[in-house]
PDB file of C-alpha atoms and ligand atoms in Angstrom:
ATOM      1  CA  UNK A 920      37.733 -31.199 -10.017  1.00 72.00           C
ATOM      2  CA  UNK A 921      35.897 -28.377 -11.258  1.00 89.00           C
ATOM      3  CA  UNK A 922      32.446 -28.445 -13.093  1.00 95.00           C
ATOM      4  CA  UNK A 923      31.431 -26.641 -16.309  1.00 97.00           C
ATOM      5  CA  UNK A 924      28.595 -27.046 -17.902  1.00 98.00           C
ATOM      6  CA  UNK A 925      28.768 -26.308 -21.904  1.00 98.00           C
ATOM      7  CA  UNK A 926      25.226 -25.072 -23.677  1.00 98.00           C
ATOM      8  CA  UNK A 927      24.623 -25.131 -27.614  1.00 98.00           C
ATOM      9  CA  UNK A 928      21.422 -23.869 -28.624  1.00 98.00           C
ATOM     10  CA  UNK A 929      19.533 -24.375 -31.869  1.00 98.00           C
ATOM     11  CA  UNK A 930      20.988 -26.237 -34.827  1.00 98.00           C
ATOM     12  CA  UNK A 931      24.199 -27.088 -33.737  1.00 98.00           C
ATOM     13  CA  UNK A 932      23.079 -30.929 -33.527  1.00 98.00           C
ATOM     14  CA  UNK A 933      23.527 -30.978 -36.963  1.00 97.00           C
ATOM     15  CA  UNK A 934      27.112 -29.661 -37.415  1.00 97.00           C
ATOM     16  CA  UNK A 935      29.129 -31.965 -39.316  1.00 94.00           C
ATOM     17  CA  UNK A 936      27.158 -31.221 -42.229  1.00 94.00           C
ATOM     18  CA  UNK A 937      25.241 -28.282 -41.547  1.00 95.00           C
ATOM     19  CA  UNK A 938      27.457 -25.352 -44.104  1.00 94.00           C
ATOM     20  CA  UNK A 939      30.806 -27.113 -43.183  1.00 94.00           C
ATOM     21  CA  UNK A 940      32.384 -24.104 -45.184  1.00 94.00           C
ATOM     22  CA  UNK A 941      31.200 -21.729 -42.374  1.00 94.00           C
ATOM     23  CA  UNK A 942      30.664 -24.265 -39.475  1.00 96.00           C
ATOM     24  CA  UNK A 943      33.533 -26.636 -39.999  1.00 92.00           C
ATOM     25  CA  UNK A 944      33.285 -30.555 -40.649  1.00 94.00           C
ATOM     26  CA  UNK A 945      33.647 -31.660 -37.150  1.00 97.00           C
ATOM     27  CA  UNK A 946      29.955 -33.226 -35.517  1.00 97.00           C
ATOM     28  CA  UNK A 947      28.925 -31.246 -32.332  1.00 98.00           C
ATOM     29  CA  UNK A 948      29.560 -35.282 -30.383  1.00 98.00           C
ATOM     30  CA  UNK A 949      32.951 -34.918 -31.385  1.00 98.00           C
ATOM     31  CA  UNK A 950      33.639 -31.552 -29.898  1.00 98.00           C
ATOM     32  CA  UNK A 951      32.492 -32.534 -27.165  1.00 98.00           C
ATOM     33  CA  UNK A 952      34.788 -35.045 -27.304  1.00 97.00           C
ATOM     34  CA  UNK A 953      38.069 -32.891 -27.572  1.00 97.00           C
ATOM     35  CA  UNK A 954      36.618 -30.543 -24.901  1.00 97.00           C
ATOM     36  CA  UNK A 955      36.534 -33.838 -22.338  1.00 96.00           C
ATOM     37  CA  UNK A 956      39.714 -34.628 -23.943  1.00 96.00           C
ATOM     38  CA  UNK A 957      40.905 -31.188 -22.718  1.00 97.00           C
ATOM     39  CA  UNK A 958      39.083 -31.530 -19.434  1.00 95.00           C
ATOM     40  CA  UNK A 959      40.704 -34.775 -18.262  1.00 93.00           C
ATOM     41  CA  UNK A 960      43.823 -32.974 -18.451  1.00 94.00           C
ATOM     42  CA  UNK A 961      42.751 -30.211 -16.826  1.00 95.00           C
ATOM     43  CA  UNK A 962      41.019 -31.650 -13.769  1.00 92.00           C
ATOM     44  CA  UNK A 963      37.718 -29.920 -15.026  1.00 95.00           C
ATOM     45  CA  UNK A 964      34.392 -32.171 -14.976  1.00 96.00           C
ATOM     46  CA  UNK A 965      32.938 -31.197 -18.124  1.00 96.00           C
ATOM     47  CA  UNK A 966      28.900 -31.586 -18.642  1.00 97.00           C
ATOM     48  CA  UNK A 967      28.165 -30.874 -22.425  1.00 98.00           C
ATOM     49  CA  UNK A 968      24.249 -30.450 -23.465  1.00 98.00           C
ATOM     50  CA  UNK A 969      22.421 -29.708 -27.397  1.00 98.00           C
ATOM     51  CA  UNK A 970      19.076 -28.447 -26.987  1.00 98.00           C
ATOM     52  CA  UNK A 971      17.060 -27.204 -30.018  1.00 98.00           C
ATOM     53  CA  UNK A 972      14.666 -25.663 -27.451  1.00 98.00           C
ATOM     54  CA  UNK A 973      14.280 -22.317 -25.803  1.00 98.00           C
ATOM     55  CA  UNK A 974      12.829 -23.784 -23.031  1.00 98.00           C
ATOM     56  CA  UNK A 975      15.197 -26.500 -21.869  1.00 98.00           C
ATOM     57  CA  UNK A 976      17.943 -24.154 -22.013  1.00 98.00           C
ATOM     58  CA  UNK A 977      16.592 -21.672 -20.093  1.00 98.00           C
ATOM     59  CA  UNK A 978      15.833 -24.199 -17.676  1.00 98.00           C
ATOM     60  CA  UNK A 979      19.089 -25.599 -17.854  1.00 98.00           C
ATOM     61  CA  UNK A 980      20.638 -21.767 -17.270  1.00 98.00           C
ATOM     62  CA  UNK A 981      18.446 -21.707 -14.244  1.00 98.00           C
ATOM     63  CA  UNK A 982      20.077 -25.379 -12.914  1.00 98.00           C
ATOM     64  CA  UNK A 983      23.220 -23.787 -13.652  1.00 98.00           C
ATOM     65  CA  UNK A 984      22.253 -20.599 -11.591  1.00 98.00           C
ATOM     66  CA  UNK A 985      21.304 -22.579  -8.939  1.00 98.00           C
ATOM     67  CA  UNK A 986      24.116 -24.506  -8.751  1.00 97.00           C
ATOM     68  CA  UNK A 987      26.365 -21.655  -9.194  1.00 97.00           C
ATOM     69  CA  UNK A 988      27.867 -23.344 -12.144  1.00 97.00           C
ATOM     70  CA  UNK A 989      30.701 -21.636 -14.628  1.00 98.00           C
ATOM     71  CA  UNK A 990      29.221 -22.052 -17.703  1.00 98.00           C
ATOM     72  CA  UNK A 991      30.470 -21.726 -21.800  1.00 98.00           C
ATOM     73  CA  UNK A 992      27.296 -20.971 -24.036  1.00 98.00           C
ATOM     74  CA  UNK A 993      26.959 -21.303 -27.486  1.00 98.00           C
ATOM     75  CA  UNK A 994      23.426 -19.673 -27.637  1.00 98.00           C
ATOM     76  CA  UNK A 995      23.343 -19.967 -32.069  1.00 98.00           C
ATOM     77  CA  UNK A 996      20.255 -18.341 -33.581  1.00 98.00           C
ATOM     78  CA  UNK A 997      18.964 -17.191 -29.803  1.00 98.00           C
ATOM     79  CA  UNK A 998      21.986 -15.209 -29.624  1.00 98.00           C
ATOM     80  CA  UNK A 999      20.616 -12.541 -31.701  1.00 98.00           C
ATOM     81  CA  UNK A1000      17.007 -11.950 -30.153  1.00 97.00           C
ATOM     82  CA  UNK A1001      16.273 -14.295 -27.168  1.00 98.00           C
ATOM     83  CA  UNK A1002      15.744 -11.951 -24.323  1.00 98.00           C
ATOM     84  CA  UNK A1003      14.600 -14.810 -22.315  1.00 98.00           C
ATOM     85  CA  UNK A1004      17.851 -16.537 -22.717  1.00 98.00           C
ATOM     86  CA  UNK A1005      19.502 -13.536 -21.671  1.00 98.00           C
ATOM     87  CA  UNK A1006      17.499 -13.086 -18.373  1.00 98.00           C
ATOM     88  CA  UNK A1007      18.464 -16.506 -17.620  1.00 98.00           C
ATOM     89  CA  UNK A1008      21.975 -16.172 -17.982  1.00 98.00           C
ATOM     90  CA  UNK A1009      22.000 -12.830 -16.357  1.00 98.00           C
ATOM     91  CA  UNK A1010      21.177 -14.745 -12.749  1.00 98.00           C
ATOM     92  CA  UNK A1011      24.223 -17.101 -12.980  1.00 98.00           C
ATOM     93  CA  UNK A1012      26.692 -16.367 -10.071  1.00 96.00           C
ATOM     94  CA  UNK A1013      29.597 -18.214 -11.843  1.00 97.00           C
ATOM     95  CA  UNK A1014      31.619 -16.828 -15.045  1.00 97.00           C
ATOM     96  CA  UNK A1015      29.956 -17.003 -18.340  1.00 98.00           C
ATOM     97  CA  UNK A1016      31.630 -17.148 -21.955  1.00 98.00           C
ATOM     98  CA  UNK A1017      29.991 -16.926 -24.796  1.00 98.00           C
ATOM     99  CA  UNK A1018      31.513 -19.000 -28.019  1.00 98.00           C
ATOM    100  CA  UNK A1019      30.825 -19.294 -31.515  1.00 98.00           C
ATOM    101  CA  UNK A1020      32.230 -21.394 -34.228  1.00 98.00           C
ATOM    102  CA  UNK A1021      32.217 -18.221 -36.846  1.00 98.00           C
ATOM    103  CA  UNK A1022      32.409 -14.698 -36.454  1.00 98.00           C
ATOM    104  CA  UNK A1023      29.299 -13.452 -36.651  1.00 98.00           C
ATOM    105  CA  UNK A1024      30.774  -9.673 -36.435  1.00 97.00           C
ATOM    106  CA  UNK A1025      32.044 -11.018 -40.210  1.00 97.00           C
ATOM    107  CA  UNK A1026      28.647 -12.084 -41.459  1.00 97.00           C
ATOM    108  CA  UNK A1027      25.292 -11.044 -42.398  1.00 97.00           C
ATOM    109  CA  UNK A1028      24.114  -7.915 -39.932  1.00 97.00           C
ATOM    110  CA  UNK A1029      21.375  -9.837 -38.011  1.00 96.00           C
ATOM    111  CA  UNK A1030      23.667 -11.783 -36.727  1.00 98.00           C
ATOM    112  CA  UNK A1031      26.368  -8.588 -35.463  1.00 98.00           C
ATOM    113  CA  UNK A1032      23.696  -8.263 -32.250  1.00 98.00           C
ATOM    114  CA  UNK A1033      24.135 -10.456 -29.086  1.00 98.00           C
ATOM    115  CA  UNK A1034      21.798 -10.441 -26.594  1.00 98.00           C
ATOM    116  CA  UNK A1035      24.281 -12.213 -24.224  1.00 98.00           C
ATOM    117  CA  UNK A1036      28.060 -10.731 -24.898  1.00 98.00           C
ATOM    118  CA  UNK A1037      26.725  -7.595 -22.553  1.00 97.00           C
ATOM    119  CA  UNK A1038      26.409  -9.956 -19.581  1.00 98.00           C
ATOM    120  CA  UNK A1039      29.067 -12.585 -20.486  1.00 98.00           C
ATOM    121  CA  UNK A1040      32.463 -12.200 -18.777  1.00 98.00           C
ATOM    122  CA  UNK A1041      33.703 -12.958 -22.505  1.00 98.00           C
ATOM    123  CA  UNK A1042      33.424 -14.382 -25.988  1.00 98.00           C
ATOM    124  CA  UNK A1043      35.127 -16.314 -28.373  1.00 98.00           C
ATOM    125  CA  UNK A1044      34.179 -16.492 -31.804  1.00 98.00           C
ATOM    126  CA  UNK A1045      35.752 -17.365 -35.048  1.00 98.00           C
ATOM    127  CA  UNK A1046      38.136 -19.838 -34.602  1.00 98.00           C
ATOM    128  CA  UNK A1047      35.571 -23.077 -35.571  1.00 97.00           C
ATOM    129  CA  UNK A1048      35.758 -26.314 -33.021  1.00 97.00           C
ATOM    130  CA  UNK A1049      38.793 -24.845 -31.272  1.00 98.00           C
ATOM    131  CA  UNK A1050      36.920 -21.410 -29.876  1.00 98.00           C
ATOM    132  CA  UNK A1051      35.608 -23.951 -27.076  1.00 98.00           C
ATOM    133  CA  UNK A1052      39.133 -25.377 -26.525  1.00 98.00           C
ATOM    134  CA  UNK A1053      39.908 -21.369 -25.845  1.00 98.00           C
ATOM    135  CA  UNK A1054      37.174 -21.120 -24.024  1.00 98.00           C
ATOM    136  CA  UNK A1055      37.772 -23.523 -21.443  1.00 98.00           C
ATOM    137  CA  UNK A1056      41.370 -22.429 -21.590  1.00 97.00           C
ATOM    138  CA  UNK A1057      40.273 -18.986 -20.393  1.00 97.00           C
ATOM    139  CA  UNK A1058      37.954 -20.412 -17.835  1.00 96.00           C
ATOM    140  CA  UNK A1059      40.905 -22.168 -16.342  1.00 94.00           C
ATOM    141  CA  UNK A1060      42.515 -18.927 -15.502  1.00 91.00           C
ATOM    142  CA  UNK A1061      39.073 -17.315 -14.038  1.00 91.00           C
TER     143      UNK A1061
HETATM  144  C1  DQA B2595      26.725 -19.583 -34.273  1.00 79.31           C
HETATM  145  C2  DQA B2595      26.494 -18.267 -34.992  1.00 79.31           C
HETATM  146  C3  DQA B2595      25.017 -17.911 -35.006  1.00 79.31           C
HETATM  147  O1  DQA B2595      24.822 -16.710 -35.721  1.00 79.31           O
HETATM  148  C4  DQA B2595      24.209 -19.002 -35.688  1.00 79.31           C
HETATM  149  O2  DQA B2595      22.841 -18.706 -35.611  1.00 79.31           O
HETATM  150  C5  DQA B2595      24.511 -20.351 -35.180  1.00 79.31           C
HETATM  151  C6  DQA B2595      25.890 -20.707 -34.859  1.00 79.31           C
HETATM  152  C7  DQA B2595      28.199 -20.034 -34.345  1.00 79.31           C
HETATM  153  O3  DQA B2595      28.579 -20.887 -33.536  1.00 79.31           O
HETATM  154  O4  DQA B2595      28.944 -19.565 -35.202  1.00 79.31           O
HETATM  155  O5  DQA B2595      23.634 -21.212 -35.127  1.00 79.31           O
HETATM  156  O6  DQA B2595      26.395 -19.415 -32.894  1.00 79.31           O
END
């Protein structure tokens, strides 16, 4: 059994009806759902956090650091100018990926910087729900 610990950042409590046209219709509970669903069968432990606070996930990059922890991120807003989130993630040992529901290559500029894809082993973006389902797919085969 193998643990992974999945971080959203900002906002993404309220998916489900936060812009389902860009975000999708699916609540953040129940993708987590599908990606313990995926888990099981997978013989991966998975450990899947919200935070809407800089803070706690930097804290919770630091647990992950120190518990040398693979770890898929979905940073959201701090993505695009959290340096602080980026220093955190830059001491984890374990493989990073970065996902995000949308492309954000595809939408307004602000959102075509990432702080974190320069020290992520990867990212996923633009395929809604299922870019964590990929995600822990490719973290199978790390
Ligand atoms: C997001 C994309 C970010 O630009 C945005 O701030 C989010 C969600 C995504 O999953 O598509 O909150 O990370």
């Amino acid at each position: 059994m193998r643990d992974v610990l999945i971080l959203n950042g900002p906002n993404l409590d309220r998916l489900g009806t936060r812009e389902p046209e860009i975000y999708g219709s699916l609540s953040l509970s129940e993708i987590g759902d599908s990606c313990v669903e995926f888990a099981k069968a997978h013989s991966l432990r998975i450990d899947f956090r919200q935070t809407n606070d800089e803070a706690e996930l930097i804290r919770w990059l630091h647990e992950a650091a120190d518990r040398s922890l693979p770890v898929i991120m979905n940073p959201a807003a701090f993505t695009h100018y959290s340096v602080a989130v980026r220093d955190a993630a830059s001491m984890l040992t374990a493989p990073l990926i970065e996902v995000h529901l949308s492309n954000p290559l595809a939408r307004e500029e602000f959102r075509h910087t990432s702080l974190v894809s320069g020290i992520a082993h990867g990212t996923i973006s633009g395929f809604g729900a299922n870019s964590y389902i990929l995600a822990l797919q490719a973290m199978l085969n790390l």
